[in-house]
Short mmCIF file of C-alpha atoms in Angstrom, two decimals:
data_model
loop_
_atom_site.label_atom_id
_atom_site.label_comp_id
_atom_site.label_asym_id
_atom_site.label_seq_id
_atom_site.Cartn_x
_atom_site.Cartn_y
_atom_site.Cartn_z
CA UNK A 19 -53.15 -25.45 17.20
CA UNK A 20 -54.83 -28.55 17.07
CA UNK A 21 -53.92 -31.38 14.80
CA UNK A 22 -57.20 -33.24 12.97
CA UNK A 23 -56.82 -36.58 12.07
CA UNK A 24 -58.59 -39.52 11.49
CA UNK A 25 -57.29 -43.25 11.86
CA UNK A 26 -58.20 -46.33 10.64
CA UNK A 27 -57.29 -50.22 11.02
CA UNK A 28 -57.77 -51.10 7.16
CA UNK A 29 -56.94 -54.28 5.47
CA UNK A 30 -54.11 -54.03 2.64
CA UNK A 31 -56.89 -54.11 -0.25
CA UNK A 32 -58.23 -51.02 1.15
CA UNK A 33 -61.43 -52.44 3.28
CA UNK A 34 -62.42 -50.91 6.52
CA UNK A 35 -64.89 -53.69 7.20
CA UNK A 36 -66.36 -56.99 5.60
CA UNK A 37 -69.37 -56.84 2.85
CA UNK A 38 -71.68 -57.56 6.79
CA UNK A 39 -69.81 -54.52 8.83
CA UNK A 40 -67.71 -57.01 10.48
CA UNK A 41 -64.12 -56.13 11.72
CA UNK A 42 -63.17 -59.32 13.36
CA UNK A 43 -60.29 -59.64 10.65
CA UNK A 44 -58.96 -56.05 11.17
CA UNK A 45 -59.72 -55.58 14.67
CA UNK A 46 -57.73 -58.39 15.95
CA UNK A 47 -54.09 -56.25 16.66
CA UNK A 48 -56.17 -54.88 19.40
CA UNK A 49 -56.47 -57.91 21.50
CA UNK A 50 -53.64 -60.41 20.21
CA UNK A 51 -50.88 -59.05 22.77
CA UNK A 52 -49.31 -59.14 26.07
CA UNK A 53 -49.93 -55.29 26.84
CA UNK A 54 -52.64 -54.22 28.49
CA UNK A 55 -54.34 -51.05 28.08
CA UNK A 56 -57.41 -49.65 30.17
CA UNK A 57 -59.63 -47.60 28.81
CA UNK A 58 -62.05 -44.97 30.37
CA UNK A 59 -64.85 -46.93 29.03
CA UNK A 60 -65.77 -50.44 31.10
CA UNK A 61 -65.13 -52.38 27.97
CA UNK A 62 -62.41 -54.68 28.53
CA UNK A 63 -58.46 -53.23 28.01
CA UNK A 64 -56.86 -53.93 24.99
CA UNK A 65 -54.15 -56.20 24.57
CA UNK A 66 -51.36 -55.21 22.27
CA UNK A 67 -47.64 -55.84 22.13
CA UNK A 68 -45.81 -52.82 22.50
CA UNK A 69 -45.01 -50.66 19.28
CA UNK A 70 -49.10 -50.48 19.17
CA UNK A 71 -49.01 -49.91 22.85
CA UNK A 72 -47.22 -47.04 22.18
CA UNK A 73 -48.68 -45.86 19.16
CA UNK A 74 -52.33 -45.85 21.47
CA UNK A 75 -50.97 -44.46 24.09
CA UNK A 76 -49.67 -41.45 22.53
CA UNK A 77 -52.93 -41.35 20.71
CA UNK A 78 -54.58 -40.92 24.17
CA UNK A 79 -52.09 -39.02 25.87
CA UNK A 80 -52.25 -36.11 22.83
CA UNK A 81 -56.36 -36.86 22.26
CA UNK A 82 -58.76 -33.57 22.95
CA UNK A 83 -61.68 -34.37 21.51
CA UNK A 84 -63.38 -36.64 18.96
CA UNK A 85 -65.87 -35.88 16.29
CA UNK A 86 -68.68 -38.43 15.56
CA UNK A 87 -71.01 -39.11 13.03
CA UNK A 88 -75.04 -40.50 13.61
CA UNK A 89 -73.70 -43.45 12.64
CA UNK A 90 -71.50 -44.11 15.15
CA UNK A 91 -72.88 -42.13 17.64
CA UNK A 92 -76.26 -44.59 17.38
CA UNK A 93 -73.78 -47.51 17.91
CA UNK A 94 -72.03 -46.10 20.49
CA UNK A 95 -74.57 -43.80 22.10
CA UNK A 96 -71.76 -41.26 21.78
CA UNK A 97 -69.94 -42.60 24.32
CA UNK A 98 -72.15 -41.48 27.17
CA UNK A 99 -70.28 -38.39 25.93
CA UNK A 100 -66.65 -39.65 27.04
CA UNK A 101 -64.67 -41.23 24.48
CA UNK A 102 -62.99 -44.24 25.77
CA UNK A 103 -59.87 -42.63 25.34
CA UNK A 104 -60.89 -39.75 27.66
CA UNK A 105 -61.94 -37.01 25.59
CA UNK A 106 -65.21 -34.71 25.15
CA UNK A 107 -67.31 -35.44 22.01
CA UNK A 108 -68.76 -33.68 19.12
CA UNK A 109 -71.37 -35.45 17.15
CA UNK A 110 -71.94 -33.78 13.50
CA UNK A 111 -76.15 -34.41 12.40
CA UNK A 112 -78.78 -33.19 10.23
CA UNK A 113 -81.17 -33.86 13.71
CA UNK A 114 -80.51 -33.64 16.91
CA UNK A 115 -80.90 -36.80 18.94
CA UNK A 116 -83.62 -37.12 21.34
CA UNK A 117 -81.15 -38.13 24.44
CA UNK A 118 -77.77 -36.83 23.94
CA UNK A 119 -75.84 -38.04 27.00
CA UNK A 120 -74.48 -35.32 29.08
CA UNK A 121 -70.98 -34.12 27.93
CA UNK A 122 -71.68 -34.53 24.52
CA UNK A 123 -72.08 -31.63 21.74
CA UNK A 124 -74.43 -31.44 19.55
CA UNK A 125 -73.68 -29.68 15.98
CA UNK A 126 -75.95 -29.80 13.38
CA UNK A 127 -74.76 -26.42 11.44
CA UNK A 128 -71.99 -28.69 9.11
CA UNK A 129 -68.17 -30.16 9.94
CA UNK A 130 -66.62 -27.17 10.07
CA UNK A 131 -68.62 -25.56 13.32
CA UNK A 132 -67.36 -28.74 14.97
CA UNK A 133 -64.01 -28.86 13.93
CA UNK A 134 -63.85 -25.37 15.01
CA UNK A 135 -65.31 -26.19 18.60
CA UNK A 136 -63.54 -29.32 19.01
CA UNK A 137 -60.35 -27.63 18.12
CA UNK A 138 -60.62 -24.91 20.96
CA UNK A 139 -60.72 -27.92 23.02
CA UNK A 140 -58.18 -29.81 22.15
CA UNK A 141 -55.80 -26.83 22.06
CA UNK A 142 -51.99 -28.03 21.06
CA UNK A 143 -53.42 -31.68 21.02
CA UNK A 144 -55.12 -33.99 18.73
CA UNK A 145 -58.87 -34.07 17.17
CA UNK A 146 -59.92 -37.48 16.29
CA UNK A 147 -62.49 -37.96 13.83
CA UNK A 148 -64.26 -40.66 13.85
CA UNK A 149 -66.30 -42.53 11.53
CA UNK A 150 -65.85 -42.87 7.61
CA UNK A 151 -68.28 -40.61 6.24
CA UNK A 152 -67.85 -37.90 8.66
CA UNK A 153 -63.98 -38.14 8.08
CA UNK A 154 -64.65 -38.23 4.51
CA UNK A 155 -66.46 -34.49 4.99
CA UNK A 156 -64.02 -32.96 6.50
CA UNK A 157 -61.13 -34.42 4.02
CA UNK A 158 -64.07 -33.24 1.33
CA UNK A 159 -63.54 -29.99 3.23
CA UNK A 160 -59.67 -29.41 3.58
CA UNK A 161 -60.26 -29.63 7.21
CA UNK A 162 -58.13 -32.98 7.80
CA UNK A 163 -54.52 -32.60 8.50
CA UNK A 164 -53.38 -36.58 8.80
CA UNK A 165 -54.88 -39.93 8.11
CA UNK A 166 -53.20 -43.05 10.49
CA UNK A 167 -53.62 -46.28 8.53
CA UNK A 168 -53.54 -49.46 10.83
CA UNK A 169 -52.49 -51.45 7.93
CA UNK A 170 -53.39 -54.97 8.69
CA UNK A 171 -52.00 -58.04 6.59
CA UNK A 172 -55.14 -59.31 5.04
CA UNK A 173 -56.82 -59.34 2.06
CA UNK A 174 -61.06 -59.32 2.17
CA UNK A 175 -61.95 -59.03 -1.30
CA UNK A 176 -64.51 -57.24 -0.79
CA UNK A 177 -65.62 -54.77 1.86
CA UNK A 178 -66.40 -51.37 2.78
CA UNK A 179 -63.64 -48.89 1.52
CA UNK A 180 -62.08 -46.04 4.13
CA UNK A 181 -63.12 -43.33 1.57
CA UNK A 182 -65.78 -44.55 -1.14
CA UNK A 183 -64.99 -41.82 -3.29
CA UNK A 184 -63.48 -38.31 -1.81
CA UNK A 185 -64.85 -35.54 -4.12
CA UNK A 186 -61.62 -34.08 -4.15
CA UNK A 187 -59.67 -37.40 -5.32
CA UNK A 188 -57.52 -37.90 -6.48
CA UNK A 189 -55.65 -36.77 -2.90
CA UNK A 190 -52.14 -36.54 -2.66
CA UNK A 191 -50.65 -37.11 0.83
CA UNK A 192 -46.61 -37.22 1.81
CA UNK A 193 -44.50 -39.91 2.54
CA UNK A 194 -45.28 -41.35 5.91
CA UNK A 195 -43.61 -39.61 8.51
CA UNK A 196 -43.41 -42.55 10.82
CA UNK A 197 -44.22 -46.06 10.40
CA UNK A 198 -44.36 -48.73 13.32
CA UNK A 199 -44.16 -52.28 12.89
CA UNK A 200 -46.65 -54.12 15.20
CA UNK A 201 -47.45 -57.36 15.08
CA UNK A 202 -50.79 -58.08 12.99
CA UNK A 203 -50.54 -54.17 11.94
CA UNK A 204 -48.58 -51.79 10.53
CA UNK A 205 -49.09 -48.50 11.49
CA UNK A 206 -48.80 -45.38 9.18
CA UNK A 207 -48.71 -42.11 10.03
CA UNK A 208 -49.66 -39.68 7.28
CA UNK A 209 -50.14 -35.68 6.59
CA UNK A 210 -51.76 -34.14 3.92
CA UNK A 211 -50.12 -31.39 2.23
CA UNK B 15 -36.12 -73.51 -5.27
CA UNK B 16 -37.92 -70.43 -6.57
CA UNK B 17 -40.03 -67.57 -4.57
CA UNK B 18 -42.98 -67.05 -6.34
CA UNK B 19 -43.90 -63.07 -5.95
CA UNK B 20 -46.45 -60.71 -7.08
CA UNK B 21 -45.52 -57.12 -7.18
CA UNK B 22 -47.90 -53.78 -7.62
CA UNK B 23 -48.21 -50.43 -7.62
CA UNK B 24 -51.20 -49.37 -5.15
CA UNK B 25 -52.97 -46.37 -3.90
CA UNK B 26 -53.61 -45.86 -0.17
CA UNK B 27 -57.46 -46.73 -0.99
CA UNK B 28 -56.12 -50.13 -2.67
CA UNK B 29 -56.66 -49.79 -6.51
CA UNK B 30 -53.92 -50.69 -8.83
CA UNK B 31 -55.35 -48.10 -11.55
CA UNK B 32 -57.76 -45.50 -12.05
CA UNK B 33 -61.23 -46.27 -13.52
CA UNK B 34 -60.09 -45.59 -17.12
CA UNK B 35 -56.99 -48.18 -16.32
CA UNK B 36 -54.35 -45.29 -15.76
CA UNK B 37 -51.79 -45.50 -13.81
CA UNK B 38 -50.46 -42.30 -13.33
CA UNK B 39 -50.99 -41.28 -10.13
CA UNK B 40 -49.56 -45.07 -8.84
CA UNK B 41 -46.36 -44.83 -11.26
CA UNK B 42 -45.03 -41.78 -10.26
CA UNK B 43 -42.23 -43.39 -8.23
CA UNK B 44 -40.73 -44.62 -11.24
CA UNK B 45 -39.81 -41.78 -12.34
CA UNK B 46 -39.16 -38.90 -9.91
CA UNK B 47 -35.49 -39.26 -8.69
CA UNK B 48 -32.17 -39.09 -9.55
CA UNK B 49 -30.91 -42.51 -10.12
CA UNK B 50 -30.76 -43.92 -13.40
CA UNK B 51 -31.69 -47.54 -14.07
CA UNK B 52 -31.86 -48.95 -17.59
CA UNK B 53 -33.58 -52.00 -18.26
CA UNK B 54 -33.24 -54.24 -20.95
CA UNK B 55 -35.61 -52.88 -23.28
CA UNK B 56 -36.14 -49.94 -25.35
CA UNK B 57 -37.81 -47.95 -22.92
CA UNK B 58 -36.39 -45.27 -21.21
CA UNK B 59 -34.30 -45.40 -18.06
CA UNK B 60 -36.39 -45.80 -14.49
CA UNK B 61 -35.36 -42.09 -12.36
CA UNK B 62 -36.12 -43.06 -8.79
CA UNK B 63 -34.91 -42.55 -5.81
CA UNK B 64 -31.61 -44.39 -3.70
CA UNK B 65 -34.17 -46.60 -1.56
CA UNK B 66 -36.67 -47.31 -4.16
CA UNK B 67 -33.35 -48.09 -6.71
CA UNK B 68 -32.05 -50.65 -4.37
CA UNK B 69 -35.45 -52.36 -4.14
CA UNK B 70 -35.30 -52.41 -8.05
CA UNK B 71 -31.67 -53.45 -8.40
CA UNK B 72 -32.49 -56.66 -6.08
CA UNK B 73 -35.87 -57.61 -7.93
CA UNK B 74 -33.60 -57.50 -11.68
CA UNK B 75 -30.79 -59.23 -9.85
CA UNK B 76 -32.98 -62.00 -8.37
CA UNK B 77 -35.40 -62.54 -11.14
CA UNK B 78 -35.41 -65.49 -13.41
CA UNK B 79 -38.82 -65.91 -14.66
CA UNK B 80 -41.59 -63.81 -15.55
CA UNK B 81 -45.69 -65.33 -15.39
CA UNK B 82 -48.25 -62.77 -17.60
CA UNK B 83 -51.47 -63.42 -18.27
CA UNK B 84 -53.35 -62.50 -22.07
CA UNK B 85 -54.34 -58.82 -21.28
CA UNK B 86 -50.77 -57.80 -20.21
CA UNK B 87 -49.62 -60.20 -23.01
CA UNK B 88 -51.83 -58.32 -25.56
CA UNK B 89 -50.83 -54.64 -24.84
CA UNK B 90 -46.96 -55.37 -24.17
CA UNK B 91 -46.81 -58.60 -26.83
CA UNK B 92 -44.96 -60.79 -23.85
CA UNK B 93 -42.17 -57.58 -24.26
CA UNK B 94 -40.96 -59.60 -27.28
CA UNK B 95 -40.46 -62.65 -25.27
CA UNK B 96 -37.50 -60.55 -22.86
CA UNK B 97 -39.12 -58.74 -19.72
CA UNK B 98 -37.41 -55.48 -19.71
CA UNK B 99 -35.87 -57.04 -16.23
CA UNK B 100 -34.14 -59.49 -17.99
CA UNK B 101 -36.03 -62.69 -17.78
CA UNK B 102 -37.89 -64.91 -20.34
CA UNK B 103 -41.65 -64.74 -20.49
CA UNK B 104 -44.04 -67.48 -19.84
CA UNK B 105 -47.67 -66.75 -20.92
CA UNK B 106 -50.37 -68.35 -19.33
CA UNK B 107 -53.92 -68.17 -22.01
CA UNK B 108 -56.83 -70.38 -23.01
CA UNK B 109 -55.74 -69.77 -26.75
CA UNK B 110 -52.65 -69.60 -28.07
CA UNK B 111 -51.38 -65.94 -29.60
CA UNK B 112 -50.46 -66.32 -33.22
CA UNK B 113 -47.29 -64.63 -33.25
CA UNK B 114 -45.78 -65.54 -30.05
CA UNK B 115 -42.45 -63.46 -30.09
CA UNK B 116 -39.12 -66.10 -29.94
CA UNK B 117 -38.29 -67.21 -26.49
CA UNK B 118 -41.86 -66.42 -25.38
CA UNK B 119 -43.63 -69.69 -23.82
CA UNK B 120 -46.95 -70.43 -24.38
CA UNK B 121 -49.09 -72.29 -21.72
CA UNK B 122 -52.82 -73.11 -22.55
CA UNK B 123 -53.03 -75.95 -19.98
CA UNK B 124 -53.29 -73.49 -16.49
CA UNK B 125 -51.40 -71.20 -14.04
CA UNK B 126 -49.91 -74.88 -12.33
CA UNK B 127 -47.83 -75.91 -16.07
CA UNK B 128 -46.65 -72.31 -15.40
CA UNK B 129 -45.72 -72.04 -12.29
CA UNK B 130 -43.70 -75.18 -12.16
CA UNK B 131 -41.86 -74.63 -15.61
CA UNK B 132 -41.18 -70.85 -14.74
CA UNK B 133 -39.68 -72.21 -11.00
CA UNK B 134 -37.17 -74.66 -12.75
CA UNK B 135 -36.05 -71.93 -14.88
CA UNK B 136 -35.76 -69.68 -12.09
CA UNK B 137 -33.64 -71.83 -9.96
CA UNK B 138 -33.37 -69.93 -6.53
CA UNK B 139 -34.40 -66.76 -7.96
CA UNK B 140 -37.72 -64.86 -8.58
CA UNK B 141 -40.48 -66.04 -10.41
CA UNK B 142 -42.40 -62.50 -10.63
CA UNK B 143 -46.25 -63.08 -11.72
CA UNK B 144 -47.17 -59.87 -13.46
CA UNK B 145 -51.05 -58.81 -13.61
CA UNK B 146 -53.53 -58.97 -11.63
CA UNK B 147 -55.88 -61.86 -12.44
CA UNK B 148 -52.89 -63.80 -13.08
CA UNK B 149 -51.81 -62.95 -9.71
CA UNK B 150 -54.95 -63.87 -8.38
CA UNK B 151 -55.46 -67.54 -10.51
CA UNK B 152 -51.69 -67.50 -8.57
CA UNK B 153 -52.86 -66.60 -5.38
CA UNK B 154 -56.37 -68.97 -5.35
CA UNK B 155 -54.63 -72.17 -6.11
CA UNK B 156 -52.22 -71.51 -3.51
CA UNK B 157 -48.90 -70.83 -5.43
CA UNK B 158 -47.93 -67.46 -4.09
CA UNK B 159 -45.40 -67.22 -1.73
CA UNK B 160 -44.98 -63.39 -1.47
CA UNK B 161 -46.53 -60.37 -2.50
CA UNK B 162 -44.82 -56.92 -2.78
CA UNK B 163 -47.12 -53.97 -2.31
CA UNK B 164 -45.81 -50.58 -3.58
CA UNK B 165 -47.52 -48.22 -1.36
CA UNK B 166 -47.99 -44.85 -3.00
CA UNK B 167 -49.64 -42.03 -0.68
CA UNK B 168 -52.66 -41.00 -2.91
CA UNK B 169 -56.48 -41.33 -2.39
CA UNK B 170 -58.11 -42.48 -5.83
CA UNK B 171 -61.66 -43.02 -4.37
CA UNK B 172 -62.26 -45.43 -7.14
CA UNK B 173 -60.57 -48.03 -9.59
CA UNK B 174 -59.71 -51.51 -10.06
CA UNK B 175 -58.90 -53.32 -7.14
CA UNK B 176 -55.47 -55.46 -6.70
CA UNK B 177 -57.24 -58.45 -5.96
CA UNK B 178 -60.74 -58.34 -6.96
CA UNK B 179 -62.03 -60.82 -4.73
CA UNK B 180 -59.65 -63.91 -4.08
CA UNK B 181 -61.66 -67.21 -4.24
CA UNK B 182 -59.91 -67.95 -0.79
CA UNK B 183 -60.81 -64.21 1.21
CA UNK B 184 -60.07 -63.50 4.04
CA UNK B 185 -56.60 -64.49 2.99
CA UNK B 186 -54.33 -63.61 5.74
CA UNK B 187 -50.60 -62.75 5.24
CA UNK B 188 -47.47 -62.25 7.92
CA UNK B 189 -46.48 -58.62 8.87
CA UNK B 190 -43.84 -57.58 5.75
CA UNK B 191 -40.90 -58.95 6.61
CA UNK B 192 -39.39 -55.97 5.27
CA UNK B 193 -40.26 -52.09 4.47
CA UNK B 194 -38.62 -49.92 2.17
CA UNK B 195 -39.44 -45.94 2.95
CA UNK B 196 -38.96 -44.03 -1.05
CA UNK B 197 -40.07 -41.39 -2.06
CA UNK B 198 -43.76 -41.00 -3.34
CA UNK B 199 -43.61 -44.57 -2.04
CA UNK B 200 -43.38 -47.36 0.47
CA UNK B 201 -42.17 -50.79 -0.24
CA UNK B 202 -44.06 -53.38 1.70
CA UNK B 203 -42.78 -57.19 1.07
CA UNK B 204 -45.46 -59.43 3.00
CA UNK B 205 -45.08 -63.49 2.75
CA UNK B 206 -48.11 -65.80 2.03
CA UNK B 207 -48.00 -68.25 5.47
#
């Protein structure tokens, strides 16, 4: 069965990006190390040192399939319906997009049609959601089953929070059941009950 | 010379209460396991867990000073002048309290007069800065040297934020230079740079 989770880098006063969108300041354990790690995607490889290495290359070894929101998927384009780490999309929308790229699925019945359909997918592997909002629904839901913090060391002030307000709060999660030290990041692996 | 340090309970989502001030959901911890640890004052004994017990045994042992600001002042009145850790109180207010318990000091002349007076009583130890705005007066003029973050695996969606807004943001911090897995809990100890 497929596990659904949703990860985010996220500075230690709970900000997913600056008051403008940025993510310079949380983004930067991505490209401040002597690993490097090619995507499917011509951006260029990441650069990590090695705990994260590992941490992203499980992440892509396990990944099935991603679920999107519009809001991504209009920054991204979805992908051009590959995620960089190599797996088959689902976008969730009110309305379809005029020019999905090929590859991609459209679901615009709710969250839980494409958790279902990204699921079959991804079989025994992992469903990544994507995107605050639309990982907010399906926590709203009961359809997420862990949340991976990239805690980064910095404090913003002010920002955009990972979950502005989950109906169901407040949530309890376990302990983490791993934690790996990076440098620039700490990363937190956790499982709701 | 002393280690200035902030410590505080904090959700996942980064707020050091819930909207109504509670603290709850972020104090559990304190009280869920099997180790005993009384405290100087009346209140009753901490039941926490080995990890979390050692982390509490080393703050007591180390502390020598305690900074609070008047709103932690007002609803504990300085803890009689003793912090239930053992350590004399400096308060740091625009206007003096009129019944300042004995062995309480008063400082109406700013967070620096604090600092430096609570440091010489401290010696090597701890000088712990308790509250948030006087952790963040603190952490703005540049007197913090660490700050302890007592991770507690719950979503609040909303609250009051650990440091609403330094006057310095983005302030960055080192990786913790330690971690401390407990139960309902995860100690995080970053350093200042």
């Amino acid at each position: 069965m497929a596990t659904i989770v949703t990860e985010m880098s996220m500075s230690l006063d709970g900000y997913v990006a600056d008051p403008s969108d940025g993510v310079d300041e949380l983004f930067g354990w991505y490209g401040n190390g002597p690993v490097e790690i090619q995507t499917v995607s011509d951006m260029p490889p990441f650069r990590v040192f090695e705990p994260s290495a590992r941490h992203i290359r499980e992440t892509m070894d396990a990944l099935g399939a991603v679920i999107t929101g519009r809001r991504l998927y209009d920054i991204t384009h979805g992908w051009e319906g590959r995620h960089p780490y190599d797996a088959p999309v689902w976008l969730v929308t009110h309305e379809a997009p005029d020019d999905p790229p090929p590859g991609l699925t459209v679901i615009t019945d709710g969250i839980e049609r494409a958790v279902s359909e990204a699921s079959a997918a991804a079989g025994d592997g992992i469903v990544s959601v994507a995107g605050g909002l639309t990982a907010q629904s399906c926590l709203d839901a009961g359809l997420l089953d862990e949340i991976w913090i990239d805690l980064v060391p910095v404090l913003l002030g002010e920002g955009i929070p990972f979950f502005p307000g989950p109906s169901t709060a407040p949530v309890h999660l376990k302990d983490p059941y791993r934690t790996i030290q990076g440098t620039g990041v700490t990363h937190l692996y956790y499982r709701l009950p």
